[in-house]
Amino acid sequence: MAVTGVHDRDELARLLGGAPALHAYQLGDLDDFFWPYTTWYREGDAVALVYHGGGLPVLLAFDDRPQGSHALLAGLVPLLPRTFYAHLSPGAEQVFDGFACEPGGPHLKLALTDLAALAAPLGDVLTPADLPDLLALYEVAYPGNWFDARMLETGQYVGVRRDGELLAVAGVHVWSPKYRVAALGNVTTHPRARGEGLARGAVSALCRRLLDTVDHVTLNVKADNTAARALYAGLGFTQAAAYGEFTFTAR
């Protein structure tokens, strides 16, 4: 079966909607907020997304069937840029043997499955007016994170302040009431305030807020980030899938 481009959001929602925790990012990218920066492909029921909204293009291809996306990815090789970042189901990186591969390490997709485990909420909703303080916090606490300032306009960022200073934040990478999914992101605490439960409270507040508009709250985390995994496990998140991140460069 040949690889084909897909331009129909309803078709993509049907293909991706059966596994919302696995495909939360792709489902969220069907919204107008991200859609103009996306290119989609399919081969059978397998779907791949190339996101080109800034920096390196990012390829996302997940499949819970062994080698389920391999034929699609092999067909995409001539269409991909010479250098790109990728999020792939385990083993799919083997398709790109004509590229130099720099692994970004194993990652996990987590999904909120136990709402009763959420902690007491803490913090207030951030707005675009909070952007300077948020950028200052990220510079100190989370340098190099992927953050689009437009995300503050969603109203889905919660910050914790002390004496006026922003010390912790929990936000989203994806929030889609239409497709009923959200993916947490840009969660951090100022180094001198860590261990005080500020992020725990901010994440809990944000999750409660998100559940007014979505059915699935998810996130990505590095598999070796034991502190983050413990935090999210304690808040009712469980593993939905494993995947890897890679930078590929044509030889």
Short mmCIF file of C-alpha atoms in Angstrom, two decimals:
data_model
loop_
_atom_site.label_atom_id
_atom_site.label_comp_id
_atom_site.label_asym_id
_atom_site.label_seq_id
_atom_site.Cartn_x
_atom_site.Cartn_y
_atom_site.Cartn_z
CA MET A 1 0.00 0.00 0.00
CA ALA A 2 1.44 3.39 -0.99
CA VAL A 3 2.12 6.33 1.31
CA THR A 4 -0.34 9.17 0.69
CA GLY A 5 -0.74 12.69 2.00
CA VAL A 6 -3.77 13.40 4.17
CA HIS A 7 -5.53 16.78 4.31
CA ASP A 8 -8.84 15.81 5.94
CA ARG A 9 -8.98 16.45 9.69
CA ASP A 10 -12.01 14.21 10.18
CA GLU A 11 -10.15 11.33 8.55
CA LEU A 12 -7.12 11.90 10.76
CA ALA A 13 -9.26 12.16 13.89
CA ARG A 14 -10.82 8.81 13.03
CA LEU A 15 -7.43 7.19 12.51
CA LEU A 16 -5.90 8.62 15.68
CA GLY A 17 -8.89 8.73 18.01
CA GLY A 18 -8.84 5.06 18.94
CA ALA A 19 -5.72 5.58 21.09
CA PRO A 20 -5.97 9.13 22.46
CA ALA A 21 -3.25 8.72 25.08
CA LEU A 22 -0.81 7.52 22.42
CA HIS A 23 -1.79 10.17 19.89
CA ALA A 24 -2.67 13.16 22.09
CA TYR A 25 -0.09 15.43 20.46
CA GLN A 26 -1.26 14.59 16.95
CA LEU A 27 -4.91 15.00 17.87
CA GLY A 28 -4.15 18.38 19.42
CA ASP A 29 -2.28 19.41 16.28
CA LEU A 30 -5.51 19.06 14.30
CA ASP A 31 -6.71 22.29 15.94
CA ASP A 32 -6.39 25.58 14.10
CA PHE A 33 -3.65 26.62 16.54
CA PHE A 34 -1.18 24.07 15.07
CA TRP A 35 -2.80 22.81 11.86
CA PRO A 36 -1.08 25.32 9.50
CA TYR A 37 2.31 23.99 10.61
CA THR A 38 1.56 20.32 9.97
CA THR A 39 1.96 17.85 7.10
CA TRP A 40 0.29 14.45 7.39
CA TYR A 41 0.85 11.05 5.77
CA ARG A 42 -0.75 7.65 6.05
CA GLU A 43 -0.17 4.09 4.89
CA GLY A 44 -3.09 1.88 5.78
CA ASP A 45 -4.08 2.81 9.33
CA ALA A 46 -0.61 4.14 10.22
CA VAL A 47 -0.26 7.93 10.44
CA ALA A 48 2.80 10.18 10.53
CA LEU A 49 2.96 13.90 11.24
CA VAL A 50 5.73 16.33 10.30
CA TYR A 51 5.48 19.49 12.38
CA HIS A 52 7.34 22.51 11.03
CA GLY A 53 6.30 25.31 13.37
CA GLY A 54 9.81 26.40 14.30
CA GLY A 55 13.34 25.07 14.59
CA LEU A 56 14.00 21.57 13.32
CA PRO A 57 11.05 19.80 11.69
CA VAL A 58 9.65 17.15 14.03
CA LEU A 59 8.37 13.76 12.85
CA LEU A 60 5.82 12.00 15.07
CA ALA A 61 4.87 8.39 14.31
CA PHE A 62 3.44 6.05 16.93
CA ASP A 63 1.86 2.66 16.59
CA ASP A 64 0.99 0.11 19.26
CA ARG A 65 1.43 -2.75 16.77
CA PRO A 66 4.95 -4.19 16.37
CA GLN A 67 6.47 -2.60 13.26
CA GLY A 68 3.08 -1.02 12.59
CA SER A 69 4.55 2.23 11.27
CA HIS A 70 7.67 0.82 9.56
CA ALA A 71 6.24 0.64 6.04
CA LEU A 72 4.93 4.18 6.33
CA LEU A 73 8.25 5.52 7.57
CA ALA A 74 10.20 3.69 4.88
CA GLY A 75 7.98 5.29 2.27
CA LEU A 76 8.52 8.72 3.83
CA VAL A 77 12.31 8.63 3.65
CA PRO A 78 12.53 10.43 0.26
CA LEU A 79 10.12 13.12 1.48
CA LEU A 80 11.83 14.02 4.75
CA PRO A 81 14.26 16.92 5.25
CA ARG A 82 17.96 16.17 5.55
CA THR A 83 17.88 16.87 9.27
CA PHE A 84 14.88 16.37 11.54
CA TYR A 85 13.89 15.47 15.07
CA ALA A 86 11.64 12.46 15.64
CA HIS A 87 9.38 10.87 18.25
CA LEU A 88 8.99 7.20 17.32
CA SER A 89 7.61 3.98 18.73
CA PRO A 90 10.36 1.60 19.90
CA GLY A 91 12.30 0.04 17.02
CA ALA A 92 11.00 2.40 14.33
CA GLU A 93 14.31 4.27 14.29
CA GLN A 94 15.82 1.26 12.50
CA VAL A 95 14.00 2.33 9.33
CA PHE A 96 16.31 5.33 8.98
CA ASP A 97 19.56 3.41 8.46
CA GLY A 98 20.61 5.90 5.78
CA PHE A 99 20.73 8.67 8.39
CA ALA A 100 23.17 9.44 11.18
CA CYS A 101 21.19 9.04 14.38
CA GLU A 102 21.69 10.93 17.63
CA PRO A 103 19.46 9.35 20.30
CA GLY A 104 17.61 11.61 22.69
CA GLY A 105 16.88 8.75 25.03
CA PRO A 106 13.87 6.59 25.89
CA HIS A 107 10.69 8.39 26.89
CA LEU A 108 7.28 7.46 28.27
CA LYS A 109 3.78 8.67 27.55
CA LEU A 110 1.73 8.93 30.72
CA ALA A 111 -2.03 9.36 31.09
CA LEU A 112 -4.07 10.54 34.06
CA THR A 113 -6.07 7.50 35.17
CA ASP A 114 -6.74 8.10 38.89
CA LEU A 115 -8.39 11.47 39.48
CA ALA A 116 -8.66 10.80 43.20
CA ALA A 117 -4.87 10.94 43.50
CA LEU A 118 -4.66 14.60 42.49
CA ALA A 119 -3.35 16.83 45.27
CA ALA A 120 -4.89 20.03 46.59
CA PRO A 121 -4.76 22.69 43.86
CA LEU A 122 -2.26 25.52 44.16
CA GLY A 123 -1.66 28.66 42.10
CA ASP A 124 -3.47 30.97 39.71
CA VAL A 125 -4.09 31.03 35.97
CA LEU A 126 -1.40 32.89 34.04
CA THR A 127 -2.16 35.30 31.20
CA PRO A 128 -0.06 36.87 28.43
CA ALA A 129 0.76 39.66 30.89
CA ASP A 130 2.76 37.08 32.89
CA LEU A 131 5.02 36.24 29.95
CA PRO A 132 8.13 38.17 31.15
CA ASP A 133 8.02 36.47 34.56
CA LEU A 134 7.44 33.08 32.95
CA LEU A 135 10.38 33.47 30.57
CA ALA A 136 12.59 34.53 33.47
CA LEU A 137 11.57 31.39 35.39
CA TYR A 138 12.26 29.14 32.41
CA GLU A 139 15.69 30.72 31.92
CA VAL A 140 16.67 29.74 35.44
CA ALA A 141 14.72 26.53 35.96
CA TYR A 142 14.12 24.99 32.53
CA PRO A 143 16.58 26.31 29.92
CA GLY A 144 16.12 24.92 26.42
CA ASN A 145 12.49 23.88 26.92
CA TRP A 146 10.03 24.04 24.03
CA PHE A 147 7.62 26.87 24.74
CA ASP A 148 5.37 28.82 22.38
CA ALA A 149 4.30 32.10 23.96
CA ARG A 150 0.93 31.78 22.21
CA MET A 151 0.09 28.97 24.63
CA LEU A 152 -0.53 31.49 27.40
CA GLU A 153 -3.57 32.64 25.45
CA THR A 154 -5.22 29.26 26.09
CA GLY A 155 -5.68 30.03 29.78
CA GLN A 156 -4.19 26.62 30.57
CA TYR A 157 -1.08 27.70 32.47
CA VAL A 158 -1.08 27.77 36.27
CA GLY A 159 1.62 29.58 38.23
CA VAL A 160 2.53 29.71 41.89
CA ARG A 161 3.91 32.98 43.26
CA ARG A 162 5.47 33.91 46.57
CA ASP A 163 5.87 37.58 47.46
CA GLY A 164 5.06 38.34 43.84
CA GLU A 165 7.79 36.12 42.38
CA LEU A 166 6.78 33.29 40.03
CA LEU A 167 8.32 30.13 41.50
CA ALA A 168 6.49 27.25 39.79
CA VAL A 169 4.39 26.67 36.70
CA ALA A 170 2.43 23.90 35.03
CA GLY A 171 1.27 24.34 31.45
CA VAL A 172 0.29 22.53 28.29
CA HIS A 173 1.84 21.68 24.97
CA VAL A 174 -1.56 20.66 23.61
CA TRP A 175 -5.10 21.57 24.68
CA SER A 176 -7.97 20.60 22.41
CA PRO A 177 -11.56 20.74 23.66
CA LYS A 178 -12.66 19.70 20.16
CA TYR A 179 -10.70 16.45 20.23
CA ARG A 180 -10.95 16.14 24.03
CA VAL A 181 -7.21 15.77 24.70
CA ALA A 182 -4.52 17.72 26.53
CA ALA A 183 -0.79 17.16 26.95
CA LEU A 184 0.95 18.77 29.91
CA GLY A 185 4.26 20.53 29.33
CA ASN A 186 6.61 23.26 30.52
CA VAL A 187 6.27 22.16 34.14
CA THR A 188 9.05 23.45 36.37
CA THR A 189 9.96 24.91 39.76
CA HIS A 190 12.61 27.50 40.62
CA PRO A 191 15.70 25.65 41.96
CA ARG A 192 15.50 27.30 45.38
CA ALA A 193 11.85 26.31 45.82
CA ARG A 194 12.10 22.67 44.82
CA GLY A 195 10.91 20.02 47.24
CA GLU A 196 8.12 22.21 48.60
CA GLY A 197 5.30 20.65 46.57
CA LEU A 198 4.68 23.73 44.42
CA ALA A 199 4.74 21.86 41.11
CA ARG A 200 2.55 19.14 42.59
CA GLY A 201 -0.07 21.70 43.50
CA ALA A 202 0.19 23.54 40.18
CA VAL A 203 -0.13 20.31 38.16
CA SER A 204 -3.14 19.27 40.23
CA ALA A 205 -4.80 22.66 39.72
CA LEU A 206 -4.17 22.52 35.99
CA CYS A 207 -5.47 18.94 35.65
CA ARG A 208 -8.68 19.82 37.46
CA ARG A 209 -9.09 22.80 35.15
CA LEU A 210 -8.38 20.76 32.01
CA LEU A 211 -10.90 18.08 32.95
CA ASP A 212 -13.67 20.63 32.47
CA THR A 213 -12.98 20.52 28.72
CA VAL A 214 -11.11 17.28 27.89
CA ASP A 215 -11.40 13.57 28.60
CA HIS A 216 -7.71 12.66 28.37
CA VAL A 217 -4.82 14.40 30.15
CA THR A 218 -1.41 13.10 29.07
CA LEU A 219 2.26 14.02 29.16
CA ASN A 220 5.67 12.93 27.92
CA VAL A 221 8.56 12.31 30.31
CA LYS A 222 12.11 11.00 29.99
CA ALA A 223 12.26 7.42 31.20
CA ASP A 224 15.27 8.18 33.43
CA ASN A 225 13.68 11.23 35.08
CA THR A 226 12.85 9.41 38.29
CA ALA A 227 11.83 12.54 40.19
CA ALA A 228 9.27 13.58 37.56
CA ARG A 229 7.96 10.04 37.18
CA ALA A 230 7.47 9.79 40.94
CA LEU A 231 5.64 13.13 40.98
CA TYR A 232 3.24 12.11 38.23
CA ALA A 233 2.72 8.59 39.59
CA GLY A 234 1.71 10.15 42.90
CA LEU A 235 -0.82 12.30 41.07
CA GLY A 236 -2.53 9.38 39.37
CA PHE A 237 -0.66 9.12 36.06
CA THR A 238 0.19 5.70 34.62
CA GLN A 239 2.25 4.59 31.64
CA ALA A 240 0.41 4.51 28.32
CA ALA A 241 3.32 3.85 25.94
CA ALA A 242 7.07 3.97 25.49
CA TYR A 243 8.80 5.82 22.68
CA GLY A 244 12.18 7.26 21.70
CA GLU A 245 13.40 10.67 20.61
CA PHE A 246 16.10 11.07 17.96
CA THR A 247 17.84 13.60 15.74
CA PHE A 248 18.43 12.26 12.23
CA THR A 249 20.81 13.70 9.63
CA ALA A 250 21.15 12.32 6.11
CA ARG A 251 24.58 10.79 5.52
#
